[in-house]
PDB file of C-alpha atoms and ligand atoms in Angstrom:
ATOM      1  CA  MET A  63     -95.671 -27.209  29.269  1.00 63.00           C
ATOM      2  CA  VAL A  64     -97.110 -28.917  26.199  1.00 69.00           C
ATOM      3  CA  GLY A  65     -97.775 -32.602  26.920  1.00 72.00           C
ATOM      4  CA  GLN A  66     -95.075 -35.193  27.339  1.00 87.00           C
ATOM      5  CA  GLU A  67     -97.405 -38.036  26.461  1.00 94.00           C
ATOM      6  CA  GLN A  68     -96.444 -40.808  24.114  1.00 97.00           C
ATOM      7  CA  LEU A  69     -97.141 -40.094  20.452  1.00 98.00           C
ATOM      8  CA  PHE A  70     -98.018 -42.464  17.629  1.00 98.00           C
ATOM      9  CA  ILE A  71     -95.711 -42.072  14.633  1.00 99.00           C
ATOM     10  CA  PRO A  72     -96.093 -44.791  11.983  1.00 99.00           C
ATOM     11  CA  VAL A  73     -93.596 -45.304   9.161  1.00 99.00           C
ATOM     12  CA  ILE A  74     -95.115 -45.723   5.699  1.00 98.00           C
ATOM     13  CA  LEU A  75     -93.017 -48.050   3.579  1.00 98.00           C
ATOM     14  CA  GLY A  76     -93.228 -46.968  -0.050  1.00 98.00           C
ATOM     15  CA  SER A  77     -91.615 -49.869  -1.894  1.00 98.00           C
ATOM     16  CA  ILE A  78     -93.499 -53.016  -2.833  1.00 98.00           C
ATOM     17  CA  ARG A  79     -90.646 -54.393  -4.935  1.00 97.00           C
ATOM     18  CA  GLU A  80     -89.518 -58.004  -4.558  1.00 97.00           C
ATOM     19  CA  GLY A  81     -86.317 -57.893  -2.450  1.00 93.00           C
ATOM     20  CA  ARG A  82     -86.872 -54.259  -1.509  1.00 96.00           C
ATOM     21  CA  ARG A  83     -84.055 -52.648   0.457  1.00 94.00           C
ATOM     22  CA  SER A  84     -86.379 -50.122   2.068  1.00 96.00           C
ATOM     23  CA  LEU A  85     -87.825 -52.760   4.397  1.00 97.00           C
ATOM     24  CA  HIS A  86     -84.777 -52.713   6.701  1.00 97.00           C
ATOM     25  CA  ALA A  87     -84.661 -48.910   6.630  1.00 97.00           C
ATOM     26  CA  ALA A  88     -88.359 -48.685   7.564  1.00 98.00           C
ATOM     27  CA  SER A  89     -87.895 -51.140  10.457  1.00 97.00           C
ATOM     28  CA  TYR A  90     -84.888 -49.151  11.629  1.00 97.00           C
ATOM     29  CA  LEU A  91     -86.883 -45.902  11.590  1.00 98.00           C
ATOM     30  CA  VAL A  92     -89.600 -47.604  13.648  1.00 98.00           C
ATOM     31  CA  SER A  93     -86.990 -48.793  16.170  1.00 97.00           C
ATOM     32  CA  ARG A  94     -85.641 -45.240  16.639  1.00 98.00           C
ATOM     33  CA  VAL A  95     -89.127 -43.770  17.133  1.00 98.00           C
ATOM     34  CA  ILE A  96     -89.732 -46.423  19.798  1.00 98.00           C
ATOM     35  CA  ALA A  97     -86.295 -45.713  21.344  1.00 98.00           C
ATOM     36  CA  ALA A  98     -87.423 -42.087  21.690  1.00 98.00           C
ATOM     37  CA  GLY A  99     -90.338 -43.302  23.821  1.00 98.00           C
ATOM     38  CA  HIS A 100     -93.124 -43.250  21.216  1.00 98.00           C
ATOM     39  CA  ALA A 101     -95.284 -45.841  19.507  1.00 98.00           C
ATOM     40  CA  SER A 102     -94.635 -46.802  15.909  1.00 98.00           C
ATOM     41  CA  GLU A 103     -95.175 -49.499  13.316  1.00 98.00           C
ATOM     42  CA  VAL A 104     -94.416 -50.127   9.677  1.00 98.00           C
ATOM     43  CA  VAL A 105     -97.362 -49.435   7.399  1.00 98.00           C
ATOM     44  CA  ASP A 106     -96.506 -51.709   4.510  1.00 98.00           C
ATOM     45  CA  LEU A 107     -98.163 -50.618   1.268  1.00 98.00           C
ATOM     46  CA  LYS A 108     -97.421 -54.077  -0.116  1.00 98.00           C
ATOM     47  CA  GLU A 109     -99.571 -55.683   2.590  1.00 98.00           C
ATOM     48  CA  LEU A 110    -102.350 -53.137   2.150  1.00 98.00           C
ATOM     49  CA  GLY A 111    -102.646 -53.930  -1.574  1.00 98.00           C
ATOM     50  CA  LEU A 112    -104.392 -50.661  -2.352  1.00 98.00           C
ATOM     51  CA  PRO A 113    -106.365 -50.504  -5.588  1.00 98.00           C
ATOM     52  CA  MET A 114    -105.333 -47.851  -8.080  1.00 98.00           C
ATOM     53  CA  TYR A 115    -107.319 -44.776  -7.159  1.00 98.00           C
ATOM     54  CA  SER A 116    -110.350 -44.691  -9.444  1.00 97.00           C
ATOM     55  CA  GLU A 117    -113.411 -43.679  -7.388  1.00 95.00           C
ATOM     56  CA  GLU A 118    -115.010 -46.954  -8.384  1.00 94.00           C
ATOM     57  CA  GLU A 119    -117.898 -48.040  -6.214  1.00 95.00           C
ATOM     58  CA  GLY A 120    -116.747 -49.744  -3.026  1.00 94.00           C
ATOM     59  CA  GLU A 121    -113.196 -48.403  -3.268  1.00 96.00           C
ATOM     60  CA  GLU A 122    -113.443 -46.568   0.049  1.00 95.00           C
ATOM     61  CA  GLN A 123    -114.546 -49.827   1.724  1.00 97.00           C
ATOM     62  CA  HIS A 124    -111.429 -51.687   0.527  1.00 98.00           C
ATOM     63  CA  ALA A 125    -109.753 -53.133   3.648  1.00 98.00           C
ATOM     64  CA  GLY A 126    -106.384 -51.632   2.709  1.00 98.00           C
ATOM     65  CA  VAL A 127    -107.818 -48.172   2.090  1.00 98.00           C
ATOM     66  CA  GLN A 128    -109.636 -48.284   5.419  1.00 98.00           C
ATOM     67  CA  ALA A 129    -106.524 -49.528   7.245  1.00 98.00           C
ATOM     68  CA  LEU A 130    -104.365 -46.781   5.737  1.00 98.00           C
ATOM     69  CA  ARG A 131    -106.823 -44.029   6.569  1.00 98.00           C
ATOM     70  CA  SER A 132    -107.360 -45.422  10.055  1.00 98.00           C
ATOM     71  CA  VAL A 133    -103.662 -45.597  10.918  1.00 98.00           C
ATOM     72  CA  LEU A 134    -103.038 -42.072   9.583  1.00 98.00           C
ATOM     73  CA  GLY A 135    -106.133 -40.788  11.368  1.00 98.00           C
ATOM     74  CA  ARG A 136    -104.777 -42.121  14.672  1.00 98.00           C
ATOM     75  CA  SER A 137    -101.280 -40.788  14.044  1.00 98.00           C
ATOM     76  CA  ASP A 138     -99.757 -37.646  15.552  1.00 98.00           C
ATOM     77  CA  ALA A 139     -97.103 -37.526  12.837  1.00 99.00           C
ATOM     78  CA  SER A 140     -95.767 -39.907  10.218  1.00 99.00           C
ATOM     79  CA  VAL A 141     -92.606 -40.857   8.406  1.00 99.00           C
ATOM     80  CA  TRP A 142     -92.916 -41.632   4.689  1.00 98.00           C
ATOM     81  CA  LEU A 143     -90.031 -43.614   3.264  1.00 98.00           C
ATOM     82  CA  SER A 144     -89.688 -43.845  -0.481  1.00 98.00           C
ATOM     83  CA  PRO A 145     -86.942 -45.214  -2.669  1.00 98.00           C
ATOM     84  CA  GLU A 146     -85.988 -43.027  -5.589  1.00 97.00           C
ATOM     85  CA  TYR A 147     -87.482 -44.361  -8.804  1.00 97.00           C
ATOM     86  CA  ASN A 148     -86.737 -42.337 -11.942  1.00 97.00           C
ATOM     87  CA  HIS A 149     -85.868 -39.203  -9.962  1.00 96.00           C
ATOM     88  CA  SER A 150     -89.075 -39.276  -7.950  1.00 98.00           C
ATOM     89  CA  PHE A 151     -90.872 -41.065  -5.145  1.00 98.00           C
ATOM     90  CA  THR A 152     -92.715 -44.265  -6.007  1.00 98.00           C
ATOM     91  CA  GLY A 153     -96.038 -44.608  -7.758  1.00 98.00           C
ATOM     92  CA  VAL A 154     -97.418 -46.669  -4.860  1.00 98.00           C
ATOM     93  CA  ILE A 155     -96.832 -43.739  -2.518  1.00 98.00           C
ATOM     94  CA  LYS A 156     -98.631 -41.321  -4.833  1.00 98.00           C
ATOM     95  CA  ASN A 157    -101.517 -43.776  -5.143  1.00 98.00           C
ATOM     96  CA  ALA A 158    -101.671 -44.172  -1.350  1.00 98.00           C
ATOM     97  CA  ILE A 159    -101.786 -40.390  -0.877  1.00 98.00           C
ATOM     98  CA  ASP A 160    -104.580 -40.110  -3.430  1.00 98.00           C
ATOM     99  CA  HIS A 161    -106.669 -42.422  -1.206  1.00 98.00           C
ATOM    100  CA  VAL A 162    -106.136 -40.206   1.860  1.00 98.00           C
ATOM    101  CA  ASP A 163    -108.672 -37.525   2.740  1.00 97.00           C
ATOM    102  CA  THR A 164    -108.178 -35.327   5.808  1.00 97.00           C
ATOM    103  CA  GLU A 165    -106.114 -37.737   7.905  1.00 98.00           C
ATOM    104  CA  LEU A 166    -102.794 -35.916   7.410  1.00 98.00           C
ATOM    105  CA  ARG A 167    -104.071 -32.390   7.884  1.00 98.00           C
ATOM    106  CA  ARG A 168    -101.998 -30.109  10.101  1.00 98.00           C
ATOM    107  CA  LYS A 169     -99.805 -33.052  11.109  1.00 98.00           C
ATOM    108  CA  PRO A 170     -96.045 -33.132  10.536  1.00 98.00           C
ATOM    109  CA  VAL A 171     -94.408 -35.582   8.169  1.00 98.00           C
ATOM    110  CA  ALA A 172     -90.784 -36.562   7.723  1.00 98.00           C
ATOM    111  CA  ALA A 173     -90.293 -37.430   4.052  1.00 98.00           C
ATOM    112  CA  CYS A 174     -87.330 -39.796   3.744  1.00 98.00           C
ATOM    113  CA  GLY A 175     -85.621 -41.290   0.728  1.00 98.00           C
ATOM    114  CA  LEU A 176     -83.497 -44.292  -0.179  1.00 97.00           C
ATOM    115  CA  SER A 177     -81.439 -45.273  -3.172  1.00 97.00           C
ATOM    116  CA  GLY A 178     -78.425 -47.180  -4.336  1.00 93.00           C
ATOM    117  CA  ALA A 179     -76.652 -44.034  -5.492  1.00 92.00           C
ATOM    118  CA  PRO A 180     -74.367 -41.794  -3.378  1.00 87.00           C
ATOM    119  CA  HIS A 181     -76.842 -38.883  -3.179  1.00 80.00           C
ATOM    120  CA  GLY A 182     -79.787 -41.162  -3.491  1.00 81.00           C
ATOM    121  CA  GLY A 183     -83.226 -40.513  -2.203  1.00 95.00           C
ATOM    122  CA  VAL A 184     -83.035 -36.715  -2.119  1.00 96.00           C
ATOM    123  CA  ARG A 185     -85.192 -36.227  -5.206  1.00 96.00           C
ATOM    124  CA  ALA A 186     -87.723 -38.731  -3.845  1.00 97.00           C
ATOM    125  CA  SER A 187     -88.090 -36.956  -0.503  1.00 98.00           C
ATOM    126  CA  GLU A 188     -88.081 -33.404  -1.867  1.00 98.00           C
ATOM    127  CA  GLY A 189     -90.761 -34.237  -4.444  1.00 98.00           C
ATOM    128  CA  LEU A 190     -92.837 -35.942  -1.803  1.00 98.00           C
ATOM    129  CA  LYS A 191     -92.805 -32.816   0.367  1.00 98.00           C
ATOM    130  CA  VAL A 192     -94.489 -30.821  -2.405  1.00 98.00           C
ATOM    131  CA  VAL A 193     -97.296 -33.369  -2.648  1.00 98.00           C
ATOM    132  CA  LEU A 194     -97.725 -33.500   1.131  1.00 98.00           C
ATOM    133  CA  ILE A 195     -98.222 -29.736   1.280  1.00 98.00           C
ATOM    134  CA  GLU A 196    -101.267 -30.140  -0.967  1.00 98.00           C
ATOM    135  CA  MET A 197    -102.670 -32.548   1.665  1.00 98.00           C
ATOM    136  CA  HIS A 198    -102.411 -29.756   4.288  1.00 98.00           C
ATOM    137  CA  ALA A 199     -99.743 -31.857   5.952  1.00 98.00           C
ATOM    138  CA  VAL A 200     -96.655 -30.150   7.355  1.00 98.00           C
ATOM    139  CA  PRO A 201     -93.514 -31.707   5.885  1.00 98.00           C
ATOM    140  CA  ILE A 202     -90.558 -30.896   8.097  1.00 98.00           C
ATOM    141  CA  ARG A 203     -87.248 -29.634   6.764  1.00 98.00           C
ATOM    142  CA  ASP A 204     -85.137 -32.596   7.796  1.00 98.00           C
ATOM    143  CA  SER A 205     -85.090 -36.003   6.142  1.00 97.00           C
ATOM    144  CA  VAL A 206     -83.074 -39.173   6.333  1.00 97.00           C
ATOM    145  CA  HIS A 207     -81.545 -40.151   3.003  1.00 96.00           C
ATOM    146  CA  PHE A 208     -80.525 -43.783   2.999  1.00 95.00           C
ATOM    147  CA  SER A 209     -78.086 -43.478   0.105  1.00 93.00           C
ATOM    148  CA  GLU A 210     -75.874 -46.332  -1.099  1.00 93.00           C
ATOM    149  CA  ALA A 211     -78.519 -48.532   0.482  1.00 93.00           C
ATOM    150  CA  ARG A 212     -76.768 -51.766  -0.455  1.00 91.00           C
ATOM    151  CA  HIS A 213     -74.077 -51.070   2.140  1.00 92.00           C
ATOM    152  CA  LEU A 214     -76.302 -49.771   4.919  1.00 94.00           C
ATOM    153  CA  PHE A 215     -77.924 -52.864   6.368  1.00 94.00           C
ATOM    154  CA  GLY A 216     -76.768 -56.443   6.869  1.00 93.00           C
ATOM    155  CA  ALA A 217     -78.800 -59.491   5.891  1.00 90.00           C
ATOM    156  CA  ASP A 218     -80.727 -59.420   9.179  1.00 91.00           C
ATOM    157  CA  GLY A 219     -81.367 -55.691   9.011  1.00 91.00           C
ATOM    158  CA  GLU A 220     -78.548 -54.632  11.325  1.00 93.00           C
ATOM    159  CA  LEU A 221     -77.269 -51.114  10.635  1.00 93.00           C
ATOM    160  CA  LEU A 222     -73.740 -51.288   9.194  1.00 95.00           C
ATOM    161  CA  LYS A 223     -73.037 -47.542   9.414  1.00 92.00           C
ATOM    162  CA  PRO A 224     -73.576 -46.564  13.060  1.00 91.00           C
ATOM    163  CA  GLU A 225     -73.203 -42.843  12.221  1.00 88.00           C
ATOM    164  CA  PHE A 226     -76.675 -43.010  10.693  1.00 91.00           C
ATOM    165  CA  GLU A 227     -78.228 -43.284  14.135  1.00 96.00           C
ATOM    166  CA  ARG A 228     -77.476 -39.621  14.907  1.00 97.00           C
ATOM    167  CA  ARG A 229     -79.127 -38.447  11.717  1.00 96.00           C
ATOM    168  CA  VAL A 230     -82.217 -40.595  12.265  1.00 97.00           C
ATOM    169  CA  ASP A 231     -82.537 -39.435  15.876  1.00 98.00           C
ATOM    170  CA  LEU A 232     -82.253 -35.789  14.822  1.00 98.00           C
ATOM    171  CA  VAL A 233     -85.132 -36.251  12.391  1.00 98.00           C
ATOM    172  CA  VAL A 234     -87.206 -38.136  14.984  1.00 98.00           C
ATOM    173  CA  ASN A 235     -86.618 -35.384  17.548  1.00 98.00           C
ATOM    174  CA  GLU A 236     -87.619 -32.670  15.058  1.00 98.00           C
ATOM    175  CA  LEU A 237     -90.723 -34.617  14.114  1.00 98.00           C
ATOM    176  CA  VAL A 238     -91.723 -35.091  17.746  1.00 98.00           C
ATOM    177  CA  TRP A 239     -91.337 -31.345  18.387  1.00 98.00           C
ATOM    178  CA  TYR A 240     -93.628 -30.507  15.472  1.00 98.00           C
ATOM    179  CA  ALA A 241     -96.042 -33.263  16.441  1.00 98.00           C
ATOM    180  CA  ARG A 242     -96.425 -31.805  19.938  1.00 98.00           C
ATOM    181  CA  ALA A 243     -96.717 -28.239  18.687  1.00 98.00           C
ATOM    182  CA  LEU A 244     -99.280 -29.091  16.026  1.00 98.00           C
ATOM    183  CA  LYS A 245    -101.290 -31.389  18.303  1.00 98.00           C
ATOM    184  CA  TRP A 246    -101.533 -28.534  20.773  1.00 97.00           C
ATOM    185  CA  GLY A 247    -102.461 -26.210  17.932  1.00 97.00           C
ATOM    186  CA  ARG A 248    -105.158 -28.487  16.525  1.00 97.00           C
ATOM    187  CA  ASN A 249    -106.680 -28.884  19.991  1.00 96.00           C
ATOM    188  CA  THR A 250    -106.380 -25.227  20.957  1.00 97.00           C
ATOM    189  CA  ILE A 251    -106.508 -22.833  18.029  1.00 97.00           C
ATOM    190  CA  PRO A 252    -109.570 -22.653  15.796  1.00 96.00           C
ATOM    191  CA  VAL A 253    -108.744 -23.634  12.256  1.00 93.00           C
ATOM    192  CA  PRO A 254    -109.315 -20.695   9.867  1.00 93.00           C
ATOM    193  CA  GLU A 255    -112.458 -20.874   7.809  1.00 92.00           C
ATOM    194  CA  ARG A 256    -111.891 -21.541   4.147  1.00 87.00           C
ATOM    195  CA  PRO A 257    -114.315 -20.116   1.602  1.00 85.00           C
TER     196      PRO A 257
HETATM  197  C1  LIG B 303     -87.722 -48.413 -11.523  1.00 90.25           C
HETATM  198  C2  LIG B 303     -86.478 -47.959 -10.803  1.00 90.25           C
HETATM  199  C3  LIG B 303     -86.007 -46.686 -11.012  1.00 90.25           C
HETATM  200  C4  LIG B 303     -84.872 -46.231 -10.319  1.00 90.25           C
HETATM  201  N1  LIG B 303     -84.474 -44.941 -10.484  1.00 90.25           N
HETATM  202  C5  LIG B 303     -83.482 -44.444  -9.715  1.00 90.25           C
HETATM  203  C6  LIG B 303     -83.137 -43.057  -9.778  1.00 90.25           C
HETATM  204  O1  LIG B 303     -83.700 -42.289 -10.522  1.00 90.25           O
HETATM  205  N2  LIG B 303     -82.154 -42.608  -8.965  1.00 90.25           N
HETATM  206  C7  LIG B 303     -81.500 -43.420  -8.081  1.00 90.25           C
HETATM  207  O2  LIG B 303     -80.622 -42.964  -7.351  1.00 90.25           O
HETATM  208  N3  LIG B 303     -81.809 -44.747  -7.998  1.00 90.25           N
HETATM  209  C8  LIG B 303     -82.779 -45.263  -8.784  1.00 90.25           C
HETATM  210  N4  LIG B 303     -83.132 -46.589  -8.694  1.00 90.25           N
HETATM  211  C9  LIG B 303     -82.401 -47.447  -7.744  1.00 90.25           C
HETATM  212  C10 LIG B 303     -83.206 -47.625  -6.460  1.00 90.25           C
HETATM  213  O3  LIG B 303     -83.310 -46.437  -5.722  1.00 90.25           O
HETATM  214  C11 LIG B 303     -82.611 -48.753  -5.605  1.00 90.25           C
HETATM  215  O4  LIG B 303     -82.683 -49.923  -6.359  1.00 90.25           O
HETATM  216  C12 LIG B 303     -83.339 -48.946  -4.301  1.00 90.25           C
HETATM  217  O5  LIG B 303     -82.781 -50.051  -3.635  1.00 90.25           O
HETATM  218  C13 LIG B 303     -84.816 -49.190  -4.524  1.00 90.25           C
HETATM  219  O6  LIG B 303     -85.466 -49.312  -3.289  1.00 90.25           O
HETATM  220  P1  LIG B 303     -86.182 -50.681  -2.921  1.00 90.25           P
HETATM  221  O7  LIG B 303     -85.099 -51.731  -2.989  1.00 90.25           O
HETATM  222  O8  LIG B 303     -86.692 -50.496  -1.536  1.00 90.25           O
HETATM  223  O9  LIG B 303     -87.276 -50.888  -3.899  1.00 90.25           O
HETATM  224  C14 LIG B 303     -84.216 -47.090  -9.406  1.00 90.25           C
HETATM  225  C15 LIG B 303     -84.705 -48.395  -9.228  1.00 90.25           C
HETATM  226  C16 LIG B 303     -85.819 -48.817  -9.903  1.00 90.25           C
HETATM  227  C17 LIG B 303     -86.348 -50.210  -9.638  1.00 90.25           C
END
């Protein structure tokens, strides 16, 4: 039986906007990962204050860049939550990914979206999956789309639509399955050589 040990699955919060609605959704995702018996935390790109990727001297030593790479390096899987901005995921998420090197390789990712619109967040999460593939990450099929976000959480972050819990737990369970399978694979199967 592949291990039953606790995994570390951080949630990357991809909005730095004043009054961002994604904060409650990210905290909720963290709470469901923990409820499933795993460790999690919000990785707040606002707090990290990453520089725009430029390869300027000293960029790799920036505390935020090091913190991001460290938390992803320690992770077994991750959840990336982005609001939909202009039919895509946010620029801060793309910039964060540009700072990442090998830390996501052969690890599963749940790309999740949020928006104020009824079908909101789908274009953000689907676009993000394409970018994650280039990182040799393994985006999973399922996502949580926090659409009509204004009506989803109360002022203190309480979930107003309890039916969302099932969807979030399904995604967490899928992610955990892939995390275990890929952790076993990384530790067991030689990675193919690349010319
Ligand atoms: C610059 C910008 C562009 C947006 N573009 C879209 C969009 O293309 N589709 C959509 O459904 N919502 C769009 N929205 C609405 C956001 O998804 C909504 O405001 C959401 O709450 C933003 O997440 P945040 O509050 O965590 O920043 C946009 C919002 C902003 C600020």
